[in-house]
XYZ file of C-alpha atoms in Angstrom:
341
model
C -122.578 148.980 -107.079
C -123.366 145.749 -108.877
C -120.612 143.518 -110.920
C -120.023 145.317 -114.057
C -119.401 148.860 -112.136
C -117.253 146.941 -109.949
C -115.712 145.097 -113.318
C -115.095 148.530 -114.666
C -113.492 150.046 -111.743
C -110.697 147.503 -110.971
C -110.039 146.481 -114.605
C -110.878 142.954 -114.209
C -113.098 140.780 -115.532
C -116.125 139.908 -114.160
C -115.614 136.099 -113.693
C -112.131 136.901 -111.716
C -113.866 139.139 -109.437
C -116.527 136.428 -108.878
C -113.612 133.754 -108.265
C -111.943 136.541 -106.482
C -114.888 136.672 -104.043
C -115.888 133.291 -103.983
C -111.949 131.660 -103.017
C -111.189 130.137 -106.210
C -107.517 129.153 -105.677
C -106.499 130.027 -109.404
C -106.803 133.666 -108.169
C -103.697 135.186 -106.927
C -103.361 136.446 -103.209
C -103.061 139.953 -104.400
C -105.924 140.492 -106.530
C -108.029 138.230 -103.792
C -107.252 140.806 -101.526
C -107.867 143.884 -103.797
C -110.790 142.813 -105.144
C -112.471 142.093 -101.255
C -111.394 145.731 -100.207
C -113.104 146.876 -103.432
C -116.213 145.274 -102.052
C -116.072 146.198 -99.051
C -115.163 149.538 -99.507
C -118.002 150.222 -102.337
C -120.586 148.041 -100.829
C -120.711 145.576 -103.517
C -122.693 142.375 -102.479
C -122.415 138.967 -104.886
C -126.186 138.099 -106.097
C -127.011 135.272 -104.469
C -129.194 133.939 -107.118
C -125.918 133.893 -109.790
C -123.779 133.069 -107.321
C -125.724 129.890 -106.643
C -126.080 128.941 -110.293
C -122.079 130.023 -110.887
C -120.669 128.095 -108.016
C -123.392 125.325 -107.116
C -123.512 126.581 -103.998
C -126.487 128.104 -101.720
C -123.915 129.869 -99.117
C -125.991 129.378 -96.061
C -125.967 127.091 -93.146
C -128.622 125.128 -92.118
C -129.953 124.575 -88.482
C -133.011 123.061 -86.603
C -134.328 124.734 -83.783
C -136.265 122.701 -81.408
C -139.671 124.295 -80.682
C -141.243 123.290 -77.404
C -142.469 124.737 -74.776
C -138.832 124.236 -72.410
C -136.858 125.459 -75.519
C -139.186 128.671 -76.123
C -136.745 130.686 -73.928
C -133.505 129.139 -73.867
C -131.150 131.649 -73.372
C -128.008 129.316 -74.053
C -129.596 128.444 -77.440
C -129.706 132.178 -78.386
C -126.008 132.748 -76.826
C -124.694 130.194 -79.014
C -126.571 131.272 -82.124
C -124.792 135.002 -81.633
C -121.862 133.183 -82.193
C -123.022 130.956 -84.883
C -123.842 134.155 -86.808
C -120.688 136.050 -86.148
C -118.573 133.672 -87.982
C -121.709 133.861 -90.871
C -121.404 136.908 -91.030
C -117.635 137.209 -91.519
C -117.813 134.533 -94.600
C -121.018 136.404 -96.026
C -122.908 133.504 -95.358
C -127.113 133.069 -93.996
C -128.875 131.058 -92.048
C -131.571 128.345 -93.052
C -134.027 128.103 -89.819
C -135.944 124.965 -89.769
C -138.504 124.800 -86.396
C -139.042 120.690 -85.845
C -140.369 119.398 -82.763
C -137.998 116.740 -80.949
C -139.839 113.962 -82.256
C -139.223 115.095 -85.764
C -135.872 115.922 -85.753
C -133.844 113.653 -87.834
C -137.110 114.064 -90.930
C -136.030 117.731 -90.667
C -132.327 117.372 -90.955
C -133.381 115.243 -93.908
C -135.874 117.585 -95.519
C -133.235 120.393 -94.841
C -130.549 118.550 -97.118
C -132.954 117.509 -99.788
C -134.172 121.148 -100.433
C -130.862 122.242 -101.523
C -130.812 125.087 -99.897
C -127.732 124.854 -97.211
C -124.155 123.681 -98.020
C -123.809 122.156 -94.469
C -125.622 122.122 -90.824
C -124.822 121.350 -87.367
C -126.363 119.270 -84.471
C -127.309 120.449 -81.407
C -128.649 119.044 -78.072
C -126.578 115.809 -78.531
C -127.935 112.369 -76.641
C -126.386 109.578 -75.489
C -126.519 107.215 -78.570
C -127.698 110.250 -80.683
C -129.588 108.402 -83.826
C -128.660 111.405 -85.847
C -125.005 111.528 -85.827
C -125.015 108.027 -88.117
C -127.806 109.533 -90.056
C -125.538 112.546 -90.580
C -122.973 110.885 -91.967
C -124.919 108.887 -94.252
C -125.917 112.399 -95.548
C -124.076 114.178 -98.276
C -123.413 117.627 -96.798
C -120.725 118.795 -94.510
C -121.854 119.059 -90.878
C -120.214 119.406 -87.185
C -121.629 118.132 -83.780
C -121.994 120.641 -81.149
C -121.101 118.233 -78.435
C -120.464 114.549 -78.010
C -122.407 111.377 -78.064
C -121.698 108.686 -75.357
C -122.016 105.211 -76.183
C -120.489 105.286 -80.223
C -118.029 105.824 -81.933
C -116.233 109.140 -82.074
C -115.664 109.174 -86.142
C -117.583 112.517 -86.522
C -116.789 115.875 -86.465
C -116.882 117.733 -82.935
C -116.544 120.701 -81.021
C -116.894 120.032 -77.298
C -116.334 121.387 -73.478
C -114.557 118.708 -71.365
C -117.792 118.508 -69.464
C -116.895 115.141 -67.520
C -113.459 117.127 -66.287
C -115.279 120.366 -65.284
C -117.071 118.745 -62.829
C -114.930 116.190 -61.707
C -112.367 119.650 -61.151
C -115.648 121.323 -59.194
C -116.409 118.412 -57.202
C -113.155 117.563 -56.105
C -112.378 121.191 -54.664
C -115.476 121.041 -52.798
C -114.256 118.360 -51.373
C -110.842 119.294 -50.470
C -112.750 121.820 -48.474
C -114.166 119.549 -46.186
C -117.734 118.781 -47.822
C -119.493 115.416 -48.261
C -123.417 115.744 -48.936
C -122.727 117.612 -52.452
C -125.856 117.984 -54.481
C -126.610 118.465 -58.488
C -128.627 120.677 -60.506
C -128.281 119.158 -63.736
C -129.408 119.779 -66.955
C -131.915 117.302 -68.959
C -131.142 113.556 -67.842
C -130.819 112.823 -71.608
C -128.272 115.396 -72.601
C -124.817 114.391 -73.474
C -123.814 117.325 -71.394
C -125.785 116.391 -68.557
C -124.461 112.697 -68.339
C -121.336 113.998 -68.262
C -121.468 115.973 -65.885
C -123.063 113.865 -63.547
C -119.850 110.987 -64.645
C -117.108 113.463 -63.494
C -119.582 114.331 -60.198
C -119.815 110.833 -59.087
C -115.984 109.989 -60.148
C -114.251 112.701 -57.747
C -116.985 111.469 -54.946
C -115.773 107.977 -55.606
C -112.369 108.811 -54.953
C -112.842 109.626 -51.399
C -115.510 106.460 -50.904
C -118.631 108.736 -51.439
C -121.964 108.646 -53.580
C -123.961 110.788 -55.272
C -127.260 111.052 -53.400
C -130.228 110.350 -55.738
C -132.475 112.302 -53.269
C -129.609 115.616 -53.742
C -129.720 115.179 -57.259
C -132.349 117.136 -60.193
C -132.674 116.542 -64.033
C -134.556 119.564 -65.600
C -134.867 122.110 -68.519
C -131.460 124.749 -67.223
C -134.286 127.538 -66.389
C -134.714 129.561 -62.967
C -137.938 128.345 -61.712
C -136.238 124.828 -62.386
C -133.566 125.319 -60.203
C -135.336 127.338 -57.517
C -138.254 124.315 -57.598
C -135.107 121.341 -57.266
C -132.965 123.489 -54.716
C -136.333 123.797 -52.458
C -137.093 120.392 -53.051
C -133.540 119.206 -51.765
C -132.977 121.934 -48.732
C -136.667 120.503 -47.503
C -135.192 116.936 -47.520
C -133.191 114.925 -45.405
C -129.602 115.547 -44.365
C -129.256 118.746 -45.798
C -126.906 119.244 -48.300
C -123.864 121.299 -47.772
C -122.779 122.234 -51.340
C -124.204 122.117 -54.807
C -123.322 122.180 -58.377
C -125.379 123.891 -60.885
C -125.368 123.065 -64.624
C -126.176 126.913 -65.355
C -126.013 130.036 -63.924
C -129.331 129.936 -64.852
C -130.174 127.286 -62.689
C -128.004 128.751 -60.249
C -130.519 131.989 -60.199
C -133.009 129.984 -59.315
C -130.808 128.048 -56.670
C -129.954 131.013 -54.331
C -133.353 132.534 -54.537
C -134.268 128.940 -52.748
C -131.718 129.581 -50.462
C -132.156 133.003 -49.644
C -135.958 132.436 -48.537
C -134.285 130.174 -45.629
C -131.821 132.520 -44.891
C -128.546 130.423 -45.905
C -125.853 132.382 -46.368
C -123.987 131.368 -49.534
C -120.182 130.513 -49.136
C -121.229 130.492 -45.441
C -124.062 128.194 -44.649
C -123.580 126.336 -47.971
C -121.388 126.229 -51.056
C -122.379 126.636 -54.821
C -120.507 126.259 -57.776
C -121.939 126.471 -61.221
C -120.879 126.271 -64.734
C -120.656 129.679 -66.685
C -121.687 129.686 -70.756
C -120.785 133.368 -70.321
C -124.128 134.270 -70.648
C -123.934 137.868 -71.081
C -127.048 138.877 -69.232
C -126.430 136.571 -66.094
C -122.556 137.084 -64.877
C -121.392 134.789 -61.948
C -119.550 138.204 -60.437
C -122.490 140.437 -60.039
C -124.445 137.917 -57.915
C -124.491 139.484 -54.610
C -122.291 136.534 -53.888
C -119.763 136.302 -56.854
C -120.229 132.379 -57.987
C -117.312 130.466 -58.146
C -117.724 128.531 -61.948
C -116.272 126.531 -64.588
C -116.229 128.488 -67.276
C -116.491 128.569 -71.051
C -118.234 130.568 -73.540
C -121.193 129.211 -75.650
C -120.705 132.270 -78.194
C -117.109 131.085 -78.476
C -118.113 127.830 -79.053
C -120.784 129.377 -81.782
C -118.358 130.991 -83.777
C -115.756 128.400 -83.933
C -118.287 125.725 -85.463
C -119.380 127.964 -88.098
C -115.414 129.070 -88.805
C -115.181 125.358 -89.304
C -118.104 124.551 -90.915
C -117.958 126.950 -93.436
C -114.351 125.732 -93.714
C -115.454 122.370 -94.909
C -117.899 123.817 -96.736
C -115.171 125.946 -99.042
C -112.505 123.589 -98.117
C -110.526 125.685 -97.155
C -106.451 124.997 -96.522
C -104.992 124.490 -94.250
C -108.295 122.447 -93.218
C -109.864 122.916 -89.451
C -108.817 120.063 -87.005
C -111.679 117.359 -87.094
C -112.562 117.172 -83.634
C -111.985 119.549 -80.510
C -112.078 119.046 -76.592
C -111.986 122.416 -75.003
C -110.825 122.233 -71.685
C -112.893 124.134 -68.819
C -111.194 127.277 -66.099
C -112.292 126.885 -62.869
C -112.984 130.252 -61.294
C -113.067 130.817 -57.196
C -115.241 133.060 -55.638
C -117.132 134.226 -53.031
C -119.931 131.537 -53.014
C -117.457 128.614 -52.114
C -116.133 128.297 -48.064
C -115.361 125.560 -45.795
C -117.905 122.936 -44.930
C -119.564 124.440 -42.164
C -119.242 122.459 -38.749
């Protein structure tokens, strides 16, 4: 089916079924609707080529994806992406893949916008005092920040988990249940994330005159041999902890595999909580100690920045709120008990 058969068959011209399809507002609702069902229906696909030169725009999003030899196998990267492309796929629009190593990050965001070939992008892997985000906005495509950047202004448009709340929720109920020496797997020390998470840790320890114990505490890559290396490291030191938080149920894996080779019974011996992305290949509850988590989903969080990114990118009414704090369920389980004595 290409545009003329499709022309023919509704009785419409071709230029109102290429508004139709593309959300021109001087199409009515009706024939909006009729001509999409039409499409969908006969399998009729816009070229992209005329599209492009009709409408000035290349209908694609544009990404960078961090090569290196930590990211290779990032699991939450790919969870998030799955998301990402959901909401593509629902707006019939592609991805634009640039690999740039970390170094060369911002030159590829650049190169990306240059080349014409995206309508907007999104940043990932957010810093503290994340150079980009003012190089973003001195850009002239949409984009959205997956995340927030400590230390400047927040004039740029977000999508975030209340990171420094999750854990500030986590550490606080492991301390209503009696424990002090609380230790944290944590993501990469320079993560937005990661800072976070550490702020809410050491704020709900502060509240009952306690400190976050540098030698109970690992930065790393969120992989399993990570957290199995950093839980070791800690259960071999002194004054054993008697809980930990995880930044991953990936590090998490890694964490009771530790714990298991000394025999600690989880919930028991010591408590764990982690934070759950959802990843669909690592649940909390089929651990053969449930995980109690703080959860949100990393594919939700996926498919709302491309709803609103592609939003901005059509501006679309009513327009997507600017910037979004998603708050963060805590779930009990099994792997959570009293301190023990």
């Amino acid at each position: 089916m290409n545009l003329k058969e499709l022309s023919k068959m509704l009785g419409l011209s071709q230029t109102t079924i290429s508004r139709a399809l593309n959300g021109y507002p001087e199409v009515n609702e009706e024939t909006r609707l009729r001509v999409q069902k039409a499409a969908k229906e006969t399998g009729y696909r816009p070229n992209r080529a005329a599209q492009r030169l009709a409408t000035g725009k290349a209908g694609s999003i544009g990404l960078i994806m961090p090569i290196s030899p930590d990211h290779s196998s990032d699991m939450h990267f790919a969870e998030f992406q799955s998301g990402l492309a959901e909401a593509s796929i629902a707006q019939d629009f592609h991805f634009v893949i640039m690999p740039s190593k970390a170094e060369d990050e911002e030159q590829a965001i650049r190169w990306l916008v240059a080349s014409g070939s995206v309508d907007g992008y999104y940043l990932a892997y957010v810093r503290e005092k994340d150079p980009r985000i003012a190089m973003a906005k001195s850009l002239s495509l949409p984009f959205i920040v997956h995340g927030r950047s400590f230390g400047i202004d927040l004039d740029y448009p977000f999508l975030d988990v209340d990171n420094e709340g999750a854990f500030f929720d986590a550490t606080r109920f492991l301390l209503q249940l009696g424990h002090k020496r609380i230790a944290l797997l944590n993501g990469q020390a320079d993560l937005d994330f990661a800072h976070r998470r550490r702020l809410g840790t050491e704020k709900a320890l502060a509240e009952k005159g306690l400190l976050l114990d540098p030698r109970h505490t690992r930065h790393s890559f969120m992989g399993d041999e990570q957290g199995y290396r950093g839980m070791k490291e800690i259960l071999a030191g002194p004054e054993r902890p008697t809980a930990v938080l995880c930044a991953s149920t990936v590090l998490a894996l890694g964490a009771v595999r530790a714990m298991n080779e000394l025999d600690l019974k989880l919930g028991v011996d010591i408590s764990l909580i982690a934070h759950d992305d959802e990843l669909p290949l690592l649940k909390p509850e089929n651990f053969s100690t449930p995980l109690t988590t703080t959860r949100s989903s990393l594919r939700a969080a996926g498919k709302r920045i491309g709803e609103r990114l592609i939003a901005m990118i059509n501006q679309s009414e009513p327009a997507p709120p600017d910037q979004e704090l998603w708050k963060v369920e805590l779930v009990v389980r099994a792997s959570t008990g009293p301190a023990p004595a």
